[in-house]
Short mmCIF file of N, CA and C and ligand atoms in Angstrom, two decimals:
data_model
loop_
_atom_site.label_atom_id
_atom_site.label_comp_id
_atom_site.label_asym_id
_atom_site.label_seq_id
_atom_site.Cartn_x
_atom_site.Cartn_y
_atom_site.Cartn_z
N UNK A 8 21.19 -7.29 -7.53
CA UNK A 8 20.09 -7.77 -7.36
C UNK A 8 19.29 -6.64 -8.29
N UNK A 9 19.06 -7.04 -9.46
CA UNK A 9 18.09 -5.80 -10.14
C UNK A 9 16.85 -5.36 -9.81
N UNK A 10 17.11 -4.57 -9.21
CA UNK A 10 14.79 -4.74 -8.73
C UNK A 10 14.56 -3.11 -8.82
N UNK A 11 12.88 -3.59 -9.56
CA UNK A 11 11.50 -2.60 -10.31
C UNK A 11 10.43 -2.24 -9.53
N UNK A 12 11.59 -1.25 -8.92
CA UNK A 12 10.48 -0.62 -7.80
C UNK A 12 9.62 0.46 -8.07
N UNK A 13 8.68 1.28 -8.55
CA UNK A 13 7.39 1.92 -8.93
C UNK A 13 7.97 2.45 -9.92
N UNK A 14 8.39 0.92 -10.90
CA UNK A 14 8.98 1.84 -12.40
C UNK A 14 10.55 2.13 -12.90
N UNK A 15 10.14 1.88 -12.44
CA UNK A 15 11.98 1.84 -11.98
C UNK A 15 13.23 1.02 -11.82
N UNK A 16 14.33 0.42 -13.07
CA UNK A 16 14.67 -0.62 -11.90
C UNK A 16 15.89 -0.38 -11.14
N UNK A 17 16.30 -0.07 -10.50
CA UNK A 17 17.62 -0.39 -9.63
C UNK A 17 18.44 -1.93 -9.51
N UNK A 18 19.05 -0.97 -9.47
CA UNK A 18 21.25 -2.68 -9.06
C UNK A 18 21.12 -2.26 -7.28
N UNK A 19 20.97 -3.10 -6.51
CA UNK A 19 21.16 -3.47 -5.62
C UNK A 19 21.92 -4.14 -5.40
N UNK A 20 23.04 -3.91 -4.33
CA UNK A 20 23.50 -5.28 -3.68
C UNK A 20 23.82 -5.63 -2.04
N UNK A 21 22.80 -7.41 -2.46
CA UNK A 21 22.95 -7.68 -1.10
C UNK A 21 22.54 -7.89 -0.39
N UNK A 22 22.38 -8.96 0.26
CA UNK A 22 21.51 -10.27 1.52
C UNK A 22 20.81 -10.51 0.90
N UNK A 23 20.36 -11.03 -0.16
CA UNK A 23 18.71 -12.27 -0.53
C UNK A 23 18.40 -12.60 0.52
N UNK A 24 18.77 -12.87 2.06
CA UNK A 24 17.74 -12.67 3.14
C UNK A 24 17.71 -11.27 3.48
N UNK A 25 17.22 -10.09 2.64
CA UNK A 25 17.12 -8.57 4.38
C UNK A 25 16.46 -9.21 3.09
N UNK A 26 15.33 -8.36 4.51
CA UNK A 26 13.70 -7.37 4.01
C UNK A 26 13.83 -6.50 2.83
N UNK A 27 12.48 -6.90 2.40
CA UNK A 27 12.77 -5.26 1.59
C UNK A 27 12.39 -4.91 2.36
N UNK A 28 12.39 -4.40 3.30
CA UNK A 28 10.73 -3.34 3.77
C UNK A 28 13.09 -2.11 3.94
N UNK A 29 13.86 -3.19 4.01
CA UNK A 29 15.21 -1.98 4.24
C UNK A 29 15.50 -2.05 2.98
N UNK A 30 15.72 -3.01 2.27
CA UNK A 30 16.65 -2.26 0.93
C UNK A 30 15.61 -1.19 0.66
N UNK A 31 14.11 -0.37 1.02
CA UNK A 31 13.75 -0.13 0.06
C UNK A 31 14.16 0.90 0.96
N UNK A 32 14.01 0.71 2.49
CA UNK A 32 13.89 2.35 3.01
C UNK A 32 16.21 2.89 2.63
N UNK A 33 16.32 2.65 3.14
CA UNK A 33 18.11 2.25 3.04
C UNK A 33 18.59 2.86 1.44
N UNK A 34 18.87 1.98 1.11
CA UNK A 34 18.64 1.65 -0.25
C UNK A 34 18.40 2.08 -1.33
N UNK A 35 17.42 2.74 -1.71
CA UNK A 35 16.57 3.80 -2.41
C UNK A 35 15.61 4.68 -2.25
N UNK A 36 16.00 4.64 -0.34
CA UNK A 36 15.87 6.08 0.43
C UNK A 36 14.34 6.34 -0.03
N UNK A 37 13.08 5.19 -0.46
CA UNK A 37 11.96 5.01 -0.45
C UNK A 37 10.99 5.13 1.03
N UNK A 38 11.28 6.16 1.67
CA UNK A 38 10.43 5.58 2.94
C UNK A 38 9.59 6.48 3.53
N UNK A 39 8.31 5.76 2.38
CA UNK A 39 7.04 5.44 3.13
C UNK A 39 6.73 4.02 3.60
N UNK A 40 7.56 2.99 3.14
CA UNK A 40 7.01 2.18 3.84
C UNK A 40 7.26 2.07 5.38
N UNK A 41 6.33 2.03 6.36
CA UNK A 41 7.70 1.88 7.07
C UNK A 41 7.29 0.42 8.45
N UNK A 42 8.73 0.44 9.57
CA UNK A 42 8.40 0.10 10.47
C UNK A 42 8.19 0.41 11.78
N UNK A 43 6.95 -1.38 11.34
CA UNK A 43 5.71 -1.53 12.98
C UNK A 43 6.59 -2.17 13.96
N UNK A 44 6.46 -3.48 13.26
CA UNK A 44 6.55 -4.69 14.11
C UNK A 44 7.36 -5.30 14.19
N UNK A 45 8.00 -5.65 12.87
CA UNK A 45 8.95 -6.64 11.62
C UNK A 45 8.17 -7.61 11.58
N UNK A 46 7.68 -8.53 12.34
CA UNK A 46 7.22 -9.71 12.67
C UNK A 46 5.18 -9.40 11.25
N UNK A 47 5.56 -9.03 9.60
CA UNK A 47 4.30 -9.09 9.70
C UNK A 47 3.41 -8.71 10.00
N UNK A 48 2.83 -8.42 11.42
CA UNK A 48 1.60 -8.35 12.38
C UNK A 48 0.66 -6.87 12.76
N UNK A 49 1.78 -5.77 11.89
CA UNK A 49 0.82 -4.92 11.61
C UNK A 49 0.85 -3.85 10.54
N UNK A 50 1.42 -4.31 9.07
CA UNK A 50 0.51 -4.36 7.88
C UNK A 50 1.04 -2.31 7.84
N UNK A 51 2.37 -2.07 8.78
CA UNK A 51 3.23 -0.64 7.97
C UNK A 51 3.93 -0.65 7.76
N UNK A 52 4.46 -2.55 7.09
CA UNK A 52 5.62 -2.03 6.45
C UNK A 52 4.69 -2.62 4.47
N UNK A 53 3.44 -1.85 4.26
CA UNK A 53 2.71 -3.40 3.28
C UNK A 53 3.11 -2.01 1.68
N UNK A 54 4.12 -3.13 0.48
CA UNK A 54 3.85 -2.41 -0.05
C UNK A 54 3.46 -3.54 -1.13
N UNK A 55 3.68 -2.80 -2.77
CA UNK A 55 2.17 -3.50 -3.00
C UNK A 55 3.18 -4.48 -3.96
N UNK A 56 3.42 -6.07 -3.99
CA UNK A 56 4.07 -7.80 -5.37
C UNK A 56 3.25 -7.24 -5.83
N UNK A 57 4.23 -7.05 -8.06
CA UNK A 57 3.54 -7.11 -8.67
C UNK A 57 1.82 -7.79 -8.12
N UNK A 58 0.59 -5.93 -7.57
CA UNK A 58 -0.27 -5.19 -7.37
C UNK A 58 -1.02 -5.40 -6.33
N UNK A 59 -0.42 -7.09 -6.11
CA UNK A 59 -0.77 -7.64 -4.42
C UNK A 59 0.40 -7.37 -3.25
N UNK A 60 -1.06 -6.83 -1.88
CA UNK A 60 -0.32 -6.34 -0.58
C UNK A 60 0.63 -7.08 -0.02
N UNK A 61 1.48 -6.29 0.53
CA UNK A 61 2.89 -7.77 0.77
C UNK A 61 3.09 -6.78 2.08
N UNK A 62 3.51 -7.73 3.03
CA UNK A 62 4.06 -7.27 4.36
C UNK A 62 5.42 -6.96 3.34
N UNK A 63 6.41 -5.94 3.22
CA UNK A 63 7.72 -5.77 3.35
C UNK A 63 8.74 -6.62 4.30
N UNK A 64 8.42 -5.91 5.85
CA UNK A 64 9.22 -6.97 6.12
C UNK A 64 9.68 -8.13 6.38
N UNK A 65 8.90 -8.82 6.90
CA UNK A 65 8.90 -10.46 6.28
C UNK A 65 9.18 -10.96 4.49
N UNK A 66 9.24 -10.38 3.85
CA UNK A 66 9.59 -10.59 2.54
C UNK A 66 11.43 -9.86 2.11
N UNK A 67 11.67 -11.33 1.44
CA UNK A 67 13.02 -11.65 1.44
C UNK A 67 13.30 -10.74 -0.14
N UNK A 68 14.33 -9.58 0.12
CA UNK A 68 14.53 -9.17 -1.48
C UNK A 68 15.41 -10.08 -1.90
N UNK A 69 15.04 -11.16 -1.55
CA UNK A 69 16.24 -12.06 -3.09
C UNK A 69 14.87 -13.28 -4.13
N UNK A 70 13.39 -12.54 -3.33
CA UNK A 70 12.38 -13.13 -3.46
C UNK A 70 11.78 -12.74 -5.42
N UNK A 71 12.54 -10.58 -5.02
CA UNK A 71 12.19 -10.19 -5.48
C UNK A 71 12.20 -10.09 -6.73
N UNK A 72 12.70 -11.14 -7.36
CA UNK A 72 13.43 -10.76 -8.70
C UNK A 72 12.43 -11.56 -10.05
N UNK A 73 12.50 -10.64 -10.67
CA UNK A 73 11.59 -10.32 -12.09
C UNK A 73 9.35 -9.91 -11.54
N UNK A 74 9.75 -9.68 -10.20
CA UNK A 74 8.83 -8.81 -8.87
C UNK A 74 8.90 -7.15 -9.63
N UNK A 75 8.13 -7.14 -10.07
CA UNK A 75 7.24 -4.83 -9.90
C UNK A 75 6.69 -4.73 -8.45
N UNK A 76 7.70 -4.10 -7.97
CA UNK A 76 7.24 -3.21 -6.36
C UNK A 76 6.79 -1.82 -6.56
N UNK A 77 5.64 -1.56 -5.97
CA UNK A 77 5.17 -0.41 -6.18
C UNK A 77 5.02 -0.29 -4.41
N UNK A 78 5.35 1.42 -3.96
CA UNK A 78 5.54 1.64 -3.02
C UNK A 78 4.60 2.55 -3.12
N UNK A 79 4.13 3.48 -1.66
CA UNK A 79 2.79 4.63 -1.32
C UNK A 79 4.48 5.71 -2.55
N UNK A 80 5.14 6.06 -2.46
CA UNK A 80 5.98 6.83 -3.84
C UNK A 80 5.29 6.86 -5.21
N UNK A 81 5.09 5.52 -5.23
CA UNK A 81 5.17 5.74 -6.94
C UNK A 81 3.25 5.52 -7.41
N UNK A 82 2.23 5.11 -6.60
CA UNK A 82 0.74 5.62 -6.39
C UNK A 82 0.64 6.78 -7.56
N UNK A 83 1.43 7.49 -6.86
CA UNK A 83 0.08 9.16 -7.67
C UNK A 83 0.95 8.89 -9.16
N UNK A 84 -0.39 9.26 -10.10
CA UNK A 84 0.25 9.39 -12.03
C UNK A 84 0.81 10.66 -12.61
N UNK A 85 2.02 11.08 -11.92
CA UNK A 85 2.95 11.89 -11.57
C UNK A 85 1.86 12.94 -10.29
N UNK A 86 1.02 14.78 -11.11
CA UNK A 86 1.14 15.73 -10.36
C UNK A 86 -1.19 14.22 -9.34
N UNK A 87 -1.31 13.98 -9.97
CA UNK A 87 -2.53 13.02 -10.23
C UNK A 87 -2.61 12.40 -8.49
N UNK A 88 -3.08 12.33 -7.96
CA UNK A 88 -2.87 10.99 -6.89
C UNK A 88 -3.77 9.96 -7.01
N UNK A 89 -3.88 9.06 -6.52
CA UNK A 89 -3.95 8.00 -6.96
C UNK A 89 -5.55 8.22 -5.95
N UNK A 90 -6.43 7.65 -6.83
CA UNK A 90 -7.63 8.64 -6.29
C UNK A 90 -7.78 7.32 -4.28
N UNK A 91 -7.38 6.14 -4.13
CA UNK A 91 -7.13 5.86 -2.92
C UNK A 91 -6.50 6.76 -1.53
N UNK A 92 -5.18 7.51 -2.72
CA UNK A 92 -4.52 8.45 -1.85
C UNK A 92 -5.54 10.18 -1.90
N UNK A 93 -6.67 10.00 -2.86
CA UNK A 93 -6.43 11.10 -2.94
C UNK A 93 -7.92 11.18 -1.92
N UNK A 94 -9.73 9.92 -1.20
CA UNK A 94 -10.21 9.29 -1.38
C UNK A 94 -9.52 9.51 1.10
N UNK A 95 -8.10 9.60 0.83
CA UNK A 95 -7.20 9.03 1.56
C UNK A 95 -7.38 11.09 2.61
N UNK A 96 -7.80 11.76 1.75
CA UNK A 96 -6.80 12.70 2.36
C UNK A 96 -8.24 13.62 2.30
N UNK A 97 -9.36 13.21 1.98
CA UNK A 97 -10.27 14.10 1.38
C UNK A 97 -11.05 13.41 2.79
N UNK A 98 -11.14 12.40 3.18
CA UNK A 98 -12.14 11.92 4.65
C UNK A 98 -11.22 11.65 6.75
N UNK A 99 -10.34 12.93 6.46
CA UNK A 99 -9.18 12.84 6.48
C UNK A 99 -8.69 11.23 7.40
N UNK A 100 -8.35 10.57 6.87
CA UNK A 100 -8.83 9.16 7.21
C UNK A 100 -7.24 8.47 7.86
N UNK A 101 -7.02 10.31 8.19
CA UNK A 101 -4.58 9.49 9.09
C UNK A 101 -4.98 10.80 10.97
N UNK A 102 -4.29 10.49 11.59
CA UNK A 102 -3.58 11.38 12.79
C UNK A 102 -2.40 11.38 12.74
N UNK A 103 -1.72 10.93 13.25
CA UNK A 103 -0.43 10.63 12.61
C UNK A 103 -0.41 10.89 11.44
N UNK A 104 -0.30 9.14 10.05
CA UNK A 104 -0.24 9.15 9.59
C UNK A 104 1.30 8.40 9.49
N UNK A 105 1.47 7.12 10.18
CA UNK A 105 2.44 6.25 10.53
C UNK A 105 1.73 4.68 9.39
N UNK A 106 0.90 4.89 10.01
CA UNK A 106 -0.23 3.77 9.47
C UNK A 106 -0.20 3.77 8.45
N UNK A 107 -0.70 5.36 7.63
CA UNK A 107 -1.19 5.91 6.22
C UNK A 107 -0.50 5.42 4.72
N UNK A 108 1.05 5.06 4.64
CA UNK A 108 1.30 4.26 3.43
C UNK A 108 0.70 2.36 3.70
N UNK A 109 0.52 1.99 4.05
CA UNK A 109 0.57 0.51 4.81
C UNK A 109 -1.30 0.43 4.61
N UNK A 110 -1.73 1.40 5.24
CA UNK A 110 -3.04 1.06 5.17
C UNK A 110 -3.91 1.77 3.78
N UNK A 111 -2.62 2.67 2.65
CA UNK A 111 -2.99 3.21 1.44
C UNK A 111 -3.20 2.10 -0.62
N UNK A 112 -2.13 1.78 0.39
CA UNK A 112 -1.52 -0.26 -0.47
C UNK A 112 -2.82 -1.58 -0.30
N UNK A 113 -2.94 -0.81 0.51
CA UNK A 113 -3.50 -2.27 1.76
C UNK A 113 -4.96 -2.26 0.72
N UNK A 114 -5.39 -0.39 0.85
CA UNK A 114 -6.35 -0.37 0.20
C UNK A 114 -6.68 -0.66 -0.77
N UNK A 115 -5.63 -0.41 -2.05
CA UNK A 115 -5.69 -0.47 -3.91
C UNK A 115 -5.18 -1.49 -3.85
N UNK A 116 -4.23 -3.11 -2.51
CA UNK A 116 -4.64 -4.18 -3.05
C UNK A 116 -6.42 -4.54 -3.49
N UNK A 117 -7.11 -4.70 -1.68
CA UNK A 117 -8.10 -5.00 -1.92
C UNK A 117 -9.51 -4.11 -3.02
N UNK A 118 -9.13 -2.66 -3.68
CA UNK A 118 -9.93 -2.53 -4.70
C UNK A 118 -9.36 -3.18 -5.26
N UNK A 119 -8.46 -3.45 -6.19
CA UNK A 119 -7.80 -3.52 -7.14
C UNK A 119 -8.66 -5.51 -7.01
N UNK A 120 -9.18 -5.99 -6.62
CA UNK A 120 -9.34 -7.28 -5.99
C UNK A 120 -10.59 -7.73 -6.20
N UNK A 121 -11.86 -6.31 -6.06
CA UNK A 121 -12.51 -6.51 -5.65
C UNK A 121 -12.91 -4.54 -5.25
N UNK A 122 -14.01 -4.14 -6.67
CA UNK A 122 -14.28 -2.75 -6.47
C UNK A 122 -14.73 -1.82 -5.74
N UNK A 123 -15.87 -2.94 -5.29
CA UNK A 123 -16.67 -2.38 -4.78
C UNK A 123 -17.17 -3.49 -4.07
N UNK A 124 -16.14 -3.44 -3.04
CA UNK A 124 -17.09 -4.14 -1.61
C UNK A 124 -17.10 -3.79 -0.96
N UNK A 125 -17.96 -4.57 0.12
CA UNK A 125 -18.54 -4.36 1.23
C UNK A 125 -18.16 -2.89 2.95
N UNK A 126 -19.43 -2.94 3.92
CA UNK A 126 -18.31 -2.66 4.57
C UNK A 126 -17.62 -3.93 5.41
N UNK A 127 -18.07 -4.84 5.41
CA UNK A 127 -17.70 -6.15 6.30
C UNK A 127 -16.93 -6.29 5.52
N UNK A 128 -16.78 -6.66 4.22
CA UNK A 128 -15.58 -7.68 3.78
C UNK A 128 -13.83 -5.59 3.80
N UNK A 129 -14.72 -5.01 3.70
CA UNK A 129 -13.33 -3.70 4.13
C UNK A 129 -12.48 -4.66 5.25
N UNK A 130 -13.48 -3.98 6.13
CA UNK A 130 -13.16 -4.13 7.50
C UNK A 130 -11.93 -6.12 7.25
N UNK A 131 -12.21 -6.66 6.47
CA UNK A 131 -12.55 -7.93 7.02
C UNK A 131 -10.68 -7.79 6.28
N UNK A 132 -10.98 -7.26 5.24
CA UNK A 132 -9.49 -7.01 4.03
C UNK A 132 -8.29 -6.69 5.08
N UNK A 133 -8.80 -4.89 5.70
CA UNK A 133 -7.71 -4.01 6.31
C UNK A 133 -7.22 -4.64 7.34
N UNK A 134 -7.68 -6.06 8.91
CA UNK A 134 -8.37 -6.60 9.50
C UNK A 134 -7.09 -6.31 10.46
N UNK A 135 -5.50 -6.85 8.83
CA UNK A 135 -4.44 -7.44 9.55
C UNK A 135 -3.56 -5.51 9.66
N UNK A 136 -4.54 -4.65 9.83
CA UNK A 136 -2.98 -2.72 9.00
C UNK A 136 -3.63 -1.87 10.79
N UNK A 137 -3.28 -2.38 11.40
CA UNK A 137 -3.37 -1.68 12.88
C UNK A 137 -2.83 0.23 12.81
N UNK A 138 -3.71 0.43 13.18
CA UNK A 138 -3.88 1.99 13.63
C UNK A 138 -4.82 1.65 14.64
N UNK A 139 -2.70 2.67 15.07
CA UNK A 139 -2.55 3.16 16.87
C UNK A 139 -3.22 4.36 17.27
N UNK A 140 -3.33 5.55 16.15
CA UNK A 140 -4.60 6.60 16.08
C UNK A 140 -6.19 5.97 17.01
N UNK A 141 -5.94 5.37 16.20
CA UNK A 141 -7.86 4.04 16.27
C UNK A 141 -8.01 5.20 14.84
N UNK A 142 -8.23 5.86 13.85
CA UNK A 142 -8.43 6.13 12.53
C UNK A 142 -9.42 4.54 12.39
N UNK A 143 -10.06 4.17 12.08
CA UNK A 143 -11.24 2.72 10.94
C UNK A 143 -11.61 3.59 11.21
N UNK A 144 -12.87 4.18 11.30
CA UNK A 144 -13.63 4.48 11.11
C UNK A 144 -14.15 5.72 9.49
N UNK A 145 -12.84 5.49 9.58
CA UNK A 145 -12.05 6.87 9.14
C UNK A 145 -11.20 6.33 7.42
N UNK A 146 -10.94 5.99 8.16
CA UNK A 146 -10.52 4.74 6.43
C UNK A 146 -10.94 4.14 6.16
N UNK A 147 -12.41 2.97 6.11
CA UNK A 147 -13.47 2.54 5.75
C UNK A 147 -14.04 3.81 4.81
N UNK A 148 -14.40 4.49 5.78
CA UNK A 148 -15.44 6.00 4.77
C UNK A 148 -14.21 6.32 3.72
N UNK A 149 -13.04 6.70 3.98
CA UNK A 149 -11.75 6.54 2.52
C UNK A 149 -12.22 5.86 1.48
N UNK A 150 -11.82 4.34 2.53
CA UNK A 150 -12.01 3.20 1.36
C UNK A 150 -12.99 3.18 0.50
N UNK A 151 -14.62 3.17 0.94
CA UNK A 151 -15.11 3.20 0.80
C UNK A 151 -15.66 4.67 -0.16
N UNK A 152 -15.19 6.03 -1.15
CA UNK A 152 -15.14 6.78 -1.29
C UNK A 152 -14.19 6.80 -2.80
N UNK A 153 -13.38 5.95 -1.90
CA UNK A 153 -12.14 5.52 -3.70
C UNK A 153 -13.00 4.39 -4.40
N UNK A 154 -13.39 3.70 -3.76
CA UNK A 154 -14.55 2.45 -4.52
C UNK A 154 -14.56 3.51 -4.50
N UNK A 155 -16.42 4.25 -4.85
CA UNK A 155 -16.88 5.44 -5.74
C UNK A 155 -16.19 5.37 -6.75
N UNK A 156 -15.60 6.87 -6.76
CA UNK A 156 -14.45 7.61 -7.90
C UNK A 156 -14.44 6.02 -8.68
N UNK A 157 -13.24 5.59 -8.36
CA UNK A 157 -13.12 4.54 -9.26
C UNK A 157 -13.93 4.01 -10.11
N UNK A 158 -15.84 3.69 -9.44
CA UNK A 158 -16.30 2.46 -10.16
C UNK A 158 -16.82 4.25 -11.62
N UNK A 159 -17.11 4.91 -10.17
CA UNK A 159 -17.70 6.34 -11.65
C UNK A 159 -16.60 6.76 -12.56
N UNK A 160 -15.20 6.40 -12.32
CA UNK A 160 -14.54 6.69 -13.76
C UNK A 160 -14.73 5.42 -14.79
N UNK A 161 -14.86 4.29 -14.04
CA UNK A 161 -14.22 2.78 -15.23
C UNK A 161 -15.82 2.94 -15.72
N UNK A 162 -17.50 3.74 -15.69
CA UNK A 162 -18.47 4.19 -15.77
C UNK A 162 -18.20 4.72 -16.65
N UNK A 163 -17.28 5.73 -16.75
CA UNK A 163 -17.22 7.32 -17.87
C UNK A 163 -16.22 6.46 -18.33
N UNK A 164 -15.73 5.66 -18.71
CA UNK A 164 -14.49 5.54 -19.68
C UNK A 164 -15.95 4.84 -20.76
N UNK A 165 -15.91 3.28 -19.90
CA UNK A 165 -17.23 3.27 -20.34
C UNK A 165 -17.80 3.68 -21.40
N UNK A 166 -18.97 4.68 -21.05
CA UNK A 166 -20.12 5.30 -21.14
C UNK A 166 -18.92 6.10 -22.46
N UNK A 167 -17.68 6.17 -22.86
CA UNK A 167 -17.33 7.65 -23.43
C UNK A 167 -17.07 7.24 -24.96
S1 FES B 224 6.11 -3.35 10.45
FE1 FES B 224 6.41 -5.26 8.76
S2 FES B 224 4.01 -6.24 8.83
FE2 FES B 224 4.76 -4.15 10.67
S1 FES B 225 -3.23 7.27 11.62
FE1 FES B 225 -1.24 6.92 13.02
S2 FES B 225 -0.84 4.90 13.72
FE2 FES B 225 -2.54 5.09 11.99
#
């Protein structure tokens, strides 16, 4: 089957029931998505499918025909990091970094849906993403920073 990942189409031959996570990591070499629980419970494997966060460990690759998949490797625009990536760095919102790709993609999904979320909305949307290092407060701060940056950019463009 053909998979559209980060704007590129790749042909893969695999069991359609195989989890997307393993195809991304082992066939396409995209190791940003991490294996945590394998049961959809931790968020380490989160990717965007048509712009919305999904758990790739419980997503059969066979269901991906015609869908657009984005991993953390595909978020930056050339040398420019995505505002959420930049905000995670600026807010020091990581310790070991294992949860970070999933956290970032979950955050991108949130901000696409709700560009100016309240702190409570952020905590609720991020609730299924686990950070064993306990950096939750800094992650919330990073999302708030990214929301401000994205909103300011949008206003700048409108007034340009
Ligand atoms: S590894 Fe997919 S949700 Fe935990
Ligand atoms: S930074 Fe270590 S698990 Fe989140």
